[in-house]
XYZ file of C-alpha atoms in Angstrom:
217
model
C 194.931 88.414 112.146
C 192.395 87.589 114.755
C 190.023 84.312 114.380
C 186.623 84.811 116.565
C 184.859 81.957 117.017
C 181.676 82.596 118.174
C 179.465 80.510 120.397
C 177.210 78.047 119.673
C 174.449 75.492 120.339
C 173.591 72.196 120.529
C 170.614 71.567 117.980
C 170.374 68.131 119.154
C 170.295 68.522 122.606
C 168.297 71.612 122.365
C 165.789 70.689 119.800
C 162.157 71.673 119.950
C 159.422 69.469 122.026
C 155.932 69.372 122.732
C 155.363 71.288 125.569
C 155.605 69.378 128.599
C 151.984 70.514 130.484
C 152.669 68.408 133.684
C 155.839 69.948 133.951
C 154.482 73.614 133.348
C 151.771 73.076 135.797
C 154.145 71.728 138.392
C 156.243 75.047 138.220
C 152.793 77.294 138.327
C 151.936 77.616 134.765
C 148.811 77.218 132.989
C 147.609 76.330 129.861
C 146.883 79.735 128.683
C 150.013 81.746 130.262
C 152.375 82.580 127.871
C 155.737 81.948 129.573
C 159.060 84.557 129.084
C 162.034 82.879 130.225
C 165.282 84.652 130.787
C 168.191 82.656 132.001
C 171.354 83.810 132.407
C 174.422 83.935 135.284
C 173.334 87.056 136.118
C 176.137 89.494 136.109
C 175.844 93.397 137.093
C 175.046 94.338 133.044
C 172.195 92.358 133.278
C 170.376 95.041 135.193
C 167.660 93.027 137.746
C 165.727 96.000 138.706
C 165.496 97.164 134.658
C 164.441 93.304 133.746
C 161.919 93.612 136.367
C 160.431 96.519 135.720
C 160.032 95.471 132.063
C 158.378 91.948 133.474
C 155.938 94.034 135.662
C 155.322 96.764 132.551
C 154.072 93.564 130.333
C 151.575 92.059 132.302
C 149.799 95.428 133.031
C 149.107 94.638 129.649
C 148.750 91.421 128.986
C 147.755 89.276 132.109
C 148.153 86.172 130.828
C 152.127 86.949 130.758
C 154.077 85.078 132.978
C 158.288 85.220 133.449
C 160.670 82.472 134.406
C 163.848 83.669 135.363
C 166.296 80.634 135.448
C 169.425 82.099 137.456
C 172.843 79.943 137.404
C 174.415 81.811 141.152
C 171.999 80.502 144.012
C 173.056 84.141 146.085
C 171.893 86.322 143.033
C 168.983 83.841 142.259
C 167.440 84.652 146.000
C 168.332 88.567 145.867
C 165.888 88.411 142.308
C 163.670 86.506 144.554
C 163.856 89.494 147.145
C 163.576 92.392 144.437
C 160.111 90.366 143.011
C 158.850 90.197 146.658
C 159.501 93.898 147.335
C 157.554 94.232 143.953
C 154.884 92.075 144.532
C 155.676 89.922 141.517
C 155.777 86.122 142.892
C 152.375 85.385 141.457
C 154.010 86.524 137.762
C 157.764 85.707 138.219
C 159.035 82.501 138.839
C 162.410 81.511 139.891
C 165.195 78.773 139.224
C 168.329 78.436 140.654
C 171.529 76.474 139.325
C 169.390 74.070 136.988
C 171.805 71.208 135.719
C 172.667 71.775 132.336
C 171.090 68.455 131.486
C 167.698 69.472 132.263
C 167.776 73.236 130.818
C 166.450 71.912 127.532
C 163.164 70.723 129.273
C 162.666 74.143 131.500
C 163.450 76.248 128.625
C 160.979 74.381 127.046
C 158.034 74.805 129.263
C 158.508 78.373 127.726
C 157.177 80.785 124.864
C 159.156 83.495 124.401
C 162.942 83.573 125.403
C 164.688 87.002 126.381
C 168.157 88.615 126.877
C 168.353 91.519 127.931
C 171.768 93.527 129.029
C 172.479 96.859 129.848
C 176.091 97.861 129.876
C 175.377 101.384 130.516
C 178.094 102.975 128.523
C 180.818 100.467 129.890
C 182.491 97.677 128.002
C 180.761 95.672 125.940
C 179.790 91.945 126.220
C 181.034 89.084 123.309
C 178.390 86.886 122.494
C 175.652 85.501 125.079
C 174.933 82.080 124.496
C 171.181 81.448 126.350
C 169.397 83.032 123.792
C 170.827 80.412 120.911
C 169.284 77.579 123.277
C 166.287 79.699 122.954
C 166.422 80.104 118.862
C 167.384 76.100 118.955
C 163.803 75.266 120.785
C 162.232 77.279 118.284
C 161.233 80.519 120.266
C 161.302 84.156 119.157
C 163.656 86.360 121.115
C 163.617 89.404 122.662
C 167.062 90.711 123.094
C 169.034 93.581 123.844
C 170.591 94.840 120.313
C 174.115 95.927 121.502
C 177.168 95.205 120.412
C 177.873 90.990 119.618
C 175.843 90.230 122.631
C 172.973 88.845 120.591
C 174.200 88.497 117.156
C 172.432 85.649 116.315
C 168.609 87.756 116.812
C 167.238 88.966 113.252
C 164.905 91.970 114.087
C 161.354 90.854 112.651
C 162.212 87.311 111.876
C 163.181 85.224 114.675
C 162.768 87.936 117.662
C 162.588 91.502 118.304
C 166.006 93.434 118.769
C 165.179 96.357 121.388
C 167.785 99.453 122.178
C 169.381 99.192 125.440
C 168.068 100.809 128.581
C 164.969 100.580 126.086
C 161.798 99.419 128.777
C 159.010 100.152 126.534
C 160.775 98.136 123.523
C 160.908 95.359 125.649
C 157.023 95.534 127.078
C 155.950 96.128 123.510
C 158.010 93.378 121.811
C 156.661 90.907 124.445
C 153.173 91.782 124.480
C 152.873 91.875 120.708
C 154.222 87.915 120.694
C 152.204 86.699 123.622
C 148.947 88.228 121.373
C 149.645 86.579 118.450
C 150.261 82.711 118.768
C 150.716 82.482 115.054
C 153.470 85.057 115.416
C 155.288 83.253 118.180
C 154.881 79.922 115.728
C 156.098 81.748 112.656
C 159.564 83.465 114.713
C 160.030 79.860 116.345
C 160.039 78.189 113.537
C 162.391 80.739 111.782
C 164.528 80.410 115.267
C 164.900 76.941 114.659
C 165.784 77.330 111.503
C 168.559 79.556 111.582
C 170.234 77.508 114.937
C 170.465 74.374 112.765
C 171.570 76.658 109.845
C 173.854 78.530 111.459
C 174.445 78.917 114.938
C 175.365 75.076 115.681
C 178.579 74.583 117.104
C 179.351 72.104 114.366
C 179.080 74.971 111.489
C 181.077 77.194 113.357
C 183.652 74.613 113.533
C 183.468 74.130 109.853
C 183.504 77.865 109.257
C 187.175 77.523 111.442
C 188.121 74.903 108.857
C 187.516 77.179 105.763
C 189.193 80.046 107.092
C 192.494 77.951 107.931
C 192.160 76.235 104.484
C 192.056 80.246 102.765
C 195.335 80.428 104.364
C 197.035 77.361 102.741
């Protein structure tokens, strides 16, 4: 038999805030931009020209859209840099490179919307992302890529929006129907929230360990 335990989060550490303004204005944000933050190590599957495209796809129809891209490998976190200068995106897309750990719950929540998005194209698939649980834990929807264990923890329609992969428009059109709705974005948060502390904190899944070994006894 196999045991899988998945990843977690922290609901303590990443618990939901008021949104720091000074902080959001200091990075380029205004009051009435609604922020999409993707953060992530960045590996090939995550597909920097696809994410960009969708970024660029969203505020054509939405202006007040605006993306943070938190990026944990400083060489990667320039070359995105590059690809939104080559795009004429740096008044939309702001970067972040290596952010401490310590300080990712207060970027992550200078934001509205979190998103992962993958695309494997037809190669092996991922196990279990873990950005998008900090996301759920602040109490923002997600927009994720619906593949494989990747982003288990997103419930189509009730704390994000699970889009097929390689799927651009799904993305655009799951964004831009949050960031036009605040109620919607409140309603999915708070349902995010709900199921980290539920479900996804690393103390349940440590329980859940328990009760399997204790089956066995």
């Amino acid at each position: 038999k196999i045991l899988v335990n998945y990843n977690g989060v922290d609901t303590s550490f990443f618990r939901p805030r008021k949104k720091d303004r000074r902080r959001r204005l200091e990075h380029g944000f205004t009051d009435s931009d609604v922020v999409v933050c993707m953060a992530s190590s960045f590996r090939w599957y995550n597909d920097i020209t696809e994410m960009l495209e969708i970024f660029e796809k969203a505020y054509a129809l939405d202006s007040n859209l605006r993306f943070l891209v938190v990026a944990g490998n400083r060489s990667i976190g320039r070359g995105i840099e590059c690809h939104a200068i080559d795009r004429n995106l740096t008044d939309i897309v702001k970067v972040l490179i290596e952010v401490p750990f310590t300080d990712m719950p207060k970027v992550l929540g200078m934001c509205d919307i979190g998103m992962s998005h993958f695309n494997f194209k037809g190669k092996w698939p991922h196990n279990c992302s873990i950005k998008h649980m900090e996301s759920l834990a602040l109490g923002q929807p997600v927009v994720a890529t619906d593949i494989g264990e990747v982003n288990f923890a997103v419930r189509d329609g009730s704390n994000g929006y699970l889009c097929g992969e390689g799927d651009v428009d799904a993305f655009v059109n799951s964004i831009v129907k949050l960031a036009a709705d605040p109620y919607l974005i409140a309603k999915m948060g708070k349902q995010a929230r709900k199921d980290a502390v539920s479900s996804l904190d690393w103390s349940n899944n440590v329980e859940r360990i328990i009760q399997q070994f204790q089956k066995q006894i």
